[in-house]
Amino acid sequence: MHTVHVLNGPNLNLLGSREPATYGTVTLADIEARLQARCDGLGLKLVFRQSNHEGELVTWVQEAGRASEPVILNAGAYTHTSIALHDAIRGAAAHVIEVHLSNVHAREDFRHQSMISAVAAGVILGFGALSYDLALDALITQSKSKS
Ligand code: DQA
């Protein structure tokens, strides 16, 4: 593994000020900085992106899948609605770890369904910003066990 993609969906640009009781006060830039520091230490390239547009996320998932590079994906609300993201992961055979800051199963019913989980390698949720670190840990451990 040489490159890791971290793709963030709608409204995650608002982290820090958005519903702090649910998402905490960590910003997306804080999450990026921490992962960047970890990736630098490991000699990994980090591609960290956020978009409020479903199609842009679809394109990025396809790119990562085509390059056989793993993805940590927090699709935000598109998690619960996006057949297009489901199809992109499946169609591009992307290796995706689905992450969420919040425990979506402890929230509204409409958050209990994920279009991503069935095509993800695994799901990590409910640990706040730590969910991203745990996903990176999983990718690193998986890639070591493959080599
Ligand atoms: C989220 C959970 C989603 O239900 C929500 O729409 C988000 C953030 C999370 O990280 O907890 O935007 O993906």
Short mmCIF file of N, CA, C and O in Angstrom, two decimals, residues 26-106:
data_model
loop_
_atom_site.label_atom_id
_atom_site.label_comp_id
_atom_site.label_asym_id
_atom_site.label_seq_id
_atom_site.Cartn_x
_atom_site.Cartn_y
_atom_site.Cartn_z
N VAL A 26 -13.74 18.73 16.75
CA VAL A 26 -12.61 18.53 15.85
C VAL A 26 -13.02 18.94 14.44
O VAL A 26 -14.13 18.62 14.00
N THR A 27 -12.16 19.64 13.74
CA THR A 27 -12.47 20.04 12.36
C THR A 27 -11.94 18.99 11.37
O THR A 27 -11.10 18.15 11.73
N LEU A 28 -12.41 19.11 10.14
CA LEU A 28 -11.92 18.18 9.12
C LEU A 28 -10.42 18.42 8.87
O LEU A 28 -9.67 17.47 8.63
N ALA A 29 -10.01 19.69 8.99
CA ALA A 29 -8.58 20.01 8.84
C ALA A 29 -7.75 19.34 9.94
O ALA A 29 -6.63 18.89 9.70
N ASP A 30 -8.31 19.28 11.15
CA ASP A 30 -7.61 18.58 12.26
C ASP A 30 -7.45 17.10 11.92
O ASP A 30 -6.39 16.50 12.15
N ILE A 31 -8.52 16.49 11.41
CA ILE A 31 -8.48 15.06 11.07
C ILE A 31 -7.43 14.84 9.98
O ILE A 31 -6.61 13.92 10.06
N GLU A 32 -7.47 15.71 8.97
CA GLU A 32 -6.50 15.59 7.88
C GLU A 32 -5.07 15.70 8.41
O GLU A 32 -4.19 14.91 8.03
N ALA A 33 -4.84 16.70 9.28
CA ALA A 33 -3.48 16.93 9.79
C ALA A 33 -2.98 15.69 10.54
O ALA A 33 -1.82 15.28 10.40
N ARG A 34 -3.86 15.10 11.36
CA ARG A 34 -3.42 13.93 12.13
C ARG A 34 -3.10 12.75 11.21
O ARG A 34 -2.10 12.06 11.37
N LEU A 35 -3.98 12.52 10.24
CA LEU A 35 -3.74 11.39 9.32
C LEU A 35 -2.50 11.66 8.47
O LEU A 35 -1.72 10.75 8.18
N GLN A 36 -2.34 12.94 8.08
CA GLN A 36 -1.15 13.29 7.26
C GLN A 36 0.13 12.99 8.04
O GLN A 36 1.07 12.42 7.48
N ALA A 37 0.14 13.35 9.32
CA ALA A 37 1.33 13.11 10.14
C ALA A 37 1.59 11.60 10.23
O ALA A 37 2.75 11.14 10.12
N ARG A 38 0.54 10.85 10.41
CA ARG A 38 0.71 9.39 10.50
C ARG A 38 1.21 8.82 9.17
O ARG A 38 2.09 7.96 9.14
N CYS A 39 0.63 9.29 8.07
CA CYS A 39 1.03 8.77 6.76
C CYS A 39 2.47 9.17 6.45
O CYS A 39 3.23 8.36 5.91
N ASP A 40 2.85 10.40 6.81
CA ASP A 40 4.23 10.83 6.59
C ASP A 40 5.19 9.87 7.29
O ASP A 40 6.19 9.44 6.72
N GLY A 41 4.86 9.54 8.53
CA GLY A 41 5.71 8.64 9.33
C GLY A 41 5.81 7.25 8.73
O GLY A 41 6.79 6.54 8.96
N LEU A 42 4.79 6.88 7.98
CA LEU A 42 4.75 5.52 7.41
C LEU A 42 5.18 5.50 5.94
O LEU A 42 5.18 4.43 5.31
N GLY A 43 5.50 6.68 5.41
CA GLY A 43 5.88 6.74 3.99
C GLY A 43 4.71 6.50 3.06
O GLY A 43 4.89 6.03 1.93
N LEU A 44 3.51 6.85 3.51
CA LEU A 44 2.32 6.67 2.68
C LEU A 44 1.86 8.02 2.13
O LEU A 44 1.94 9.04 2.82
N LYS A 45 1.36 8.02 0.89
CA LYS A 45 0.76 9.23 0.33
C LYS A 45 -0.72 9.29 0.76
O LYS A 45 -1.43 8.29 0.65
N LEU A 46 -1.12 10.45 1.25
CA LEU A 46 -2.52 10.63 1.66
C LEU A 46 -3.22 11.55 0.66
O LEU A 46 -2.74 12.65 0.38
N VAL A 47 -4.34 11.07 0.13
CA VAL A 47 -5.20 11.92 -0.71
C VAL A 47 -6.46 12.17 0.11
O VAL A 47 -7.26 11.26 0.32
N PHE A 48 -6.60 13.37 0.63
CA PHE A 48 -7.69 13.69 1.56
C PHE A 48 -8.61 14.70 0.89
O PHE A 48 -8.19 15.81 0.54
N ARG A 49 -9.89 14.32 0.70
CA ARG A 49 -10.80 15.18 -0.06
C ARG A 49 -12.18 15.26 0.59
O ARG A 49 -12.59 14.32 1.28
N GLN A 50 -12.87 16.35 0.31
CA GLN A 50 -14.26 16.50 0.78
C GLN A 50 -15.08 17.10 -0.35
O GLN A 50 -14.61 17.99 -1.07
N SER A 51 -16.30 16.60 -0.51
CA SER A 51 -17.20 17.21 -1.50
C SER A 51 -18.64 17.15 -1.01
O SER A 51 -19.05 16.18 -0.36
N ASN A 52 -19.38 18.17 -1.38
CA ASN A 52 -20.82 18.18 -1.10
C ASN A 52 -21.61 17.60 -2.28
O ASN A 52 -22.84 17.60 -2.25
N HIS A 53 -20.89 17.11 -3.30
CA HIS A 53 -21.53 16.66 -4.53
C HIS A 53 -21.34 15.15 -4.72
O HIS A 53 -20.22 14.65 -4.79
N GLU A 54 -22.45 14.46 -4.87
CA GLU A 54 -22.43 13.00 -4.98
C GLU A 54 -21.57 12.52 -6.14
O GLU A 54 -20.77 11.60 -6.00
N GLY A 55 -21.74 13.18 -7.31
CA GLY A 55 -21.02 12.73 -8.51
C GLY A 55 -19.51 12.85 -8.36
O GLY A 55 -18.75 12.02 -8.89
N GLU A 56 -19.08 13.87 -7.63
CA GLU A 56 -17.64 14.05 -7.43
C GLU A 56 -17.09 12.90 -6.57
O GLU A 56 -16.03 12.34 -6.85
N LEU A 57 -17.86 12.52 -5.57
CA LEU A 57 -17.45 11.39 -4.72
C LEU A 57 -17.40 10.10 -5.55
O LEU A 57 -16.49 9.29 -5.40
N VAL A 58 -18.38 9.94 -6.43
CA VAL A 58 -18.42 8.76 -7.31
C VAL A 58 -17.14 8.72 -8.16
O VAL A 58 -16.48 7.68 -8.27
N THR A 59 -16.79 9.86 -8.74
CA THR A 59 -15.58 9.92 -9.58
C THR A 59 -14.33 9.57 -8.77
O THR A 59 -13.46 8.81 -9.24
N TRP A 60 -14.23 10.08 -7.57
CA TRP A 60 -13.05 9.80 -6.74
C TRP A 60 -12.97 8.33 -6.33
O TRP A 60 -11.89 7.75 -6.28
N VAL A 61 -14.13 7.75 -6.03
CA VAL A 61 -14.14 6.31 -5.69
C VAL A 61 -13.68 5.49 -6.90
O VAL A 61 -12.87 4.57 -6.78
N GLN A 62 -14.17 5.88 -8.08
CA GLN A 62 -13.75 5.16 -9.30
C GLN A 62 -12.24 5.28 -9.51
O GLN A 62 -11.59 4.29 -9.84
N GLU A 63 -11.72 6.48 -9.34
CA GLU A 63 -10.27 6.70 -9.52
C GLU A 63 -9.47 5.80 -8.59
O GLU A 63 -8.51 5.16 -9.01
N ALA A 64 -9.85 5.79 -7.32
CA ALA A 64 -9.12 4.98 -6.33
C ALA A 64 -9.24 3.50 -6.67
O ALA A 64 -8.26 2.75 -6.61
N GLY A 65 -10.43 3.08 -7.07
CA GLY A 65 -10.64 1.67 -7.41
C GLY A 65 -9.80 1.26 -8.60
O GLY A 65 -9.14 0.20 -8.59
N ARG A 66 -9.79 2.13 -9.63
CA ARG A 66 -9.00 1.84 -10.84
C ARG A 66 -7.52 1.72 -10.51
O ARG A 66 -6.80 0.92 -11.08
N ALA A 67 -7.06 2.54 -9.55
CA ALA A 67 -5.64 2.53 -9.17
C ALA A 67 -5.34 1.46 -8.11
O ALA A 67 -4.21 1.35 -7.65
N SER A 68 -6.35 0.71 -7.72
CA SER A 68 -6.22 -0.31 -6.66
C SER A 68 -5.67 0.30 -5.36
O SER A 68 -4.84 -0.31 -4.69
N GLU A 69 -6.16 1.52 -5.08
CA GLU A 69 -5.73 2.19 -3.84
C GLU A 69 -6.91 2.24 -2.86
O GLU A 69 -8.03 2.56 -3.26
N PRO A 70 -6.65 1.92 -1.59
CA PRO A 70 -7.76 1.81 -0.64
C PRO A 70 -8.37 3.16 -0.27
O PRO A 70 -7.71 4.20 -0.36
N VAL A 71 -9.61 3.09 0.17
CA VAL A 71 -10.39 4.29 0.48
C VAL A 71 -10.98 4.19 1.88
O VAL A 71 -11.59 3.17 2.22
N ILE A 72 -10.81 5.25 2.64
CA ILE A 72 -11.56 5.44 3.88
C ILE A 72 -12.67 6.41 3.52
O ILE A 72 -12.39 7.54 3.10
N LEU A 73 -13.91 5.97 3.61
CA LEU A 73 -15.03 6.77 3.08
C LEU A 73 -16.03 7.12 4.18
O LEU A 73 -16.64 6.23 4.78
N ASN A 74 -16.17 8.42 4.42
CA ASN A 74 -17.30 8.90 5.21
C ASN A 74 -18.20 9.63 4.22
O ASN A 74 -17.95 10.79 3.88
N ALA A 75 -19.20 8.95 3.75
CA ALA A 75 -20.07 9.52 2.71
C ALA A 75 -21.14 10.44 3.29
O ALA A 75 -21.99 10.93 2.54
N GLY A 76 -21.09 10.70 4.60
CA GLY A 76 -22.09 11.59 5.21
C GLY A 76 -23.49 11.06 4.90
O GLY A 76 -23.73 9.85 4.88
N ALA A 77 -24.41 11.97 4.62
CA ALA A 77 -25.80 11.56 4.39
C ALA A 77 -25.96 10.70 3.14
O ALA A 77 -26.93 9.93 3.03
N TYR A 78 -25.02 10.79 2.19
CA TYR A 78 -25.11 9.93 0.99
C TYR A 78 -24.97 8.46 1.36
O TYR A 78 -25.38 7.58 0.59
N THR A 79 -24.40 8.19 2.53
CA THR A 79 -24.34 6.81 3.03
C THR A 79 -25.71 6.15 2.96
O THR A 79 -25.83 4.97 2.61
N HIS A 80 -26.71 6.93 3.31
CA HIS A 80 -28.05 6.36 3.51
C HIS A 80 -28.89 6.36 2.24
O HIS A 80 -29.98 5.80 2.22
N THR A 81 -28.39 7.02 1.20
CA THR A 81 -29.23 7.22 0.01
C THR A 81 -28.58 6.82 -1.31
O THR A 81 -29.28 6.65 -2.30
N SER A 82 -27.25 6.72 -1.34
CA SER A 82 -26.59 6.75 -2.64
C SER A 82 -26.35 5.38 -3.28
O SER A 82 -25.33 4.71 -3.02
N ILE A 83 -27.26 5.01 -4.14
CA ILE A 83 -27.04 3.80 -4.95
C ILE A 83 -25.86 4.04 -5.89
O ILE A 83 -25.11 3.13 -6.22
N ALA A 84 -25.66 5.31 -6.29
CA ALA A 84 -24.53 5.63 -7.18
C ALA A 84 -23.19 5.33 -6.51
O ALA A 84 -22.28 4.79 -7.15
N LEU A 85 -23.06 5.64 -5.23
CA LEU A 85 -21.80 5.32 -4.54
C LEU A 85 -21.66 3.81 -4.35
O LEU A 85 -20.57 3.25 -4.49
N HIS A 86 -22.76 3.16 -4.02
CA HIS A 86 -22.75 1.69 -3.92
C HIS A 86 -22.24 1.08 -5.23
O HIS A 86 -21.33 0.23 -5.24
N ASP A 87 -22.81 1.55 -6.33
CA ASP A 87 -22.43 1.00 -7.65
C ASP A 87 -20.98 1.34 -8.01
O ASP A 87 -20.30 0.53 -8.64
N ALA A 88 -20.53 2.54 -7.61
CA ALA A 88 -19.14 2.94 -7.91
C ALA A 88 -18.16 2.02 -7.18
O ALA A 88 -17.16 1.58 -7.76
N ILE A 89 -18.43 1.74 -5.93
CA ILE A 89 -17.54 0.88 -5.13
C ILE A 89 -17.50 -0.52 -5.75
O ILE A 89 -16.44 -1.10 -5.99
N ARG A 90 -18.69 -1.02 -6.05
CA ARG A 90 -18.80 -2.36 -6.65
C ARG A 90 -18.18 -2.39 -8.05
O ARG A 90 -17.39 -3.27 -8.39
N GLY A 91 -18.55 -1.37 -8.85
CA GLY A 91 -18.13 -1.36 -10.25
C GLY A 91 -16.63 -1.18 -10.42
O GLY A 91 -16.04 -1.75 -11.35
N ALA A 92 -16.03 -0.38 -9.54
CA ALA A 92 -14.58 -0.12 -9.66
C ALA A 92 -13.79 -1.06 -8.76
O ALA A 92 -12.58 -0.92 -8.63
N ALA A 93 -14.50 -1.99 -8.11
CA ALA A 93 -13.87 -2.94 -7.17
C ALA A 93 -12.98 -2.20 -6.17
O ALA A 93 -11.85 -2.60 -5.90
N ALA A 94 -13.51 -1.10 -5.65
CA ALA A 94 -12.73 -0.29 -4.70
C ALA A 94 -12.72 -0.95 -3.32
O ALA A 94 -13.74 -1.48 -2.88
N HIS A 95 -11.55 -0.91 -2.69
CA HIS A 95 -11.42 -1.44 -1.33
C HIS A 95 -11.75 -0.30 -0.37
O HIS A 95 -10.94 0.62 -0.18
N VAL A 96 -12.94 -0.36 0.22
CA VAL A 96 -13.46 0.77 1.00
C VAL A 96 -13.70 0.38 2.45
O VAL A 96 -14.31 -0.66 2.72
N ILE A 97 -13.21 1.22 3.34
CA ILE A 97 -13.64 1.12 4.74
C ILE A 97 -14.59 2.27 5.00
O ILE A 97 -14.25 3.44 4.79
N GLU A 98 -15.80 1.93 5.38
CA GLU A 98 -16.82 2.95 5.67
C GLU A 98 -16.60 3.46 7.10
O GLU A 98 -16.45 2.66 8.02
N VAL A 99 -16.57 4.77 7.26
CA VAL A 99 -16.43 5.32 8.61
C VAL A 99 -17.52 6.35 8.89
O VAL A 99 -18.03 7.01 7.98
N HIS A 100 -17.83 6.46 10.17
CA HIS A 100 -18.70 7.52 10.66
C HIS A 100 -18.19 8.00 12.00
O HIS A 100 -17.72 7.19 12.81
N LEU A 101 -18.29 9.28 12.21
CA LEU A 101 -17.93 9.84 13.51
C LEU A 101 -18.93 9.38 14.57
O LEU A 101 -18.54 8.97 15.67
N SER A 102 -20.20 9.48 14.23
CA SER A 102 -21.25 9.16 15.21
C SER A 102 -21.67 7.70 15.08
O SER A 102 -21.42 7.06 14.06
N ASN A 103 -22.32 7.22 16.14
CA ASN A 103 -22.91 5.88 16.08
C ASN A 103 -24.29 6.02 15.43
O ASN A 103 -25.28 6.32 16.09
N VAL A 104 -24.31 5.81 14.13
CA VAL A 104 -25.55 6.06 13.38
C VAL A 104 -26.70 5.16 13.85
O VAL A 104 -27.87 5.52 13.72
N HIS A 105 -26.38 4.04 14.45
CA HIS A 105 -27.43 3.11 14.91
C HIS A 105 -28.12 3.60 16.18
O HIS A 105 -29.18 3.10 16.54
N ALA A 106 -27.49 4.55 16.84
CA ALA A 106 -28.10 5.12 18.05
C ALA A 106 -28.86 6.41 17.72
O ALA A 106 -29.29 7.12 18.61
#
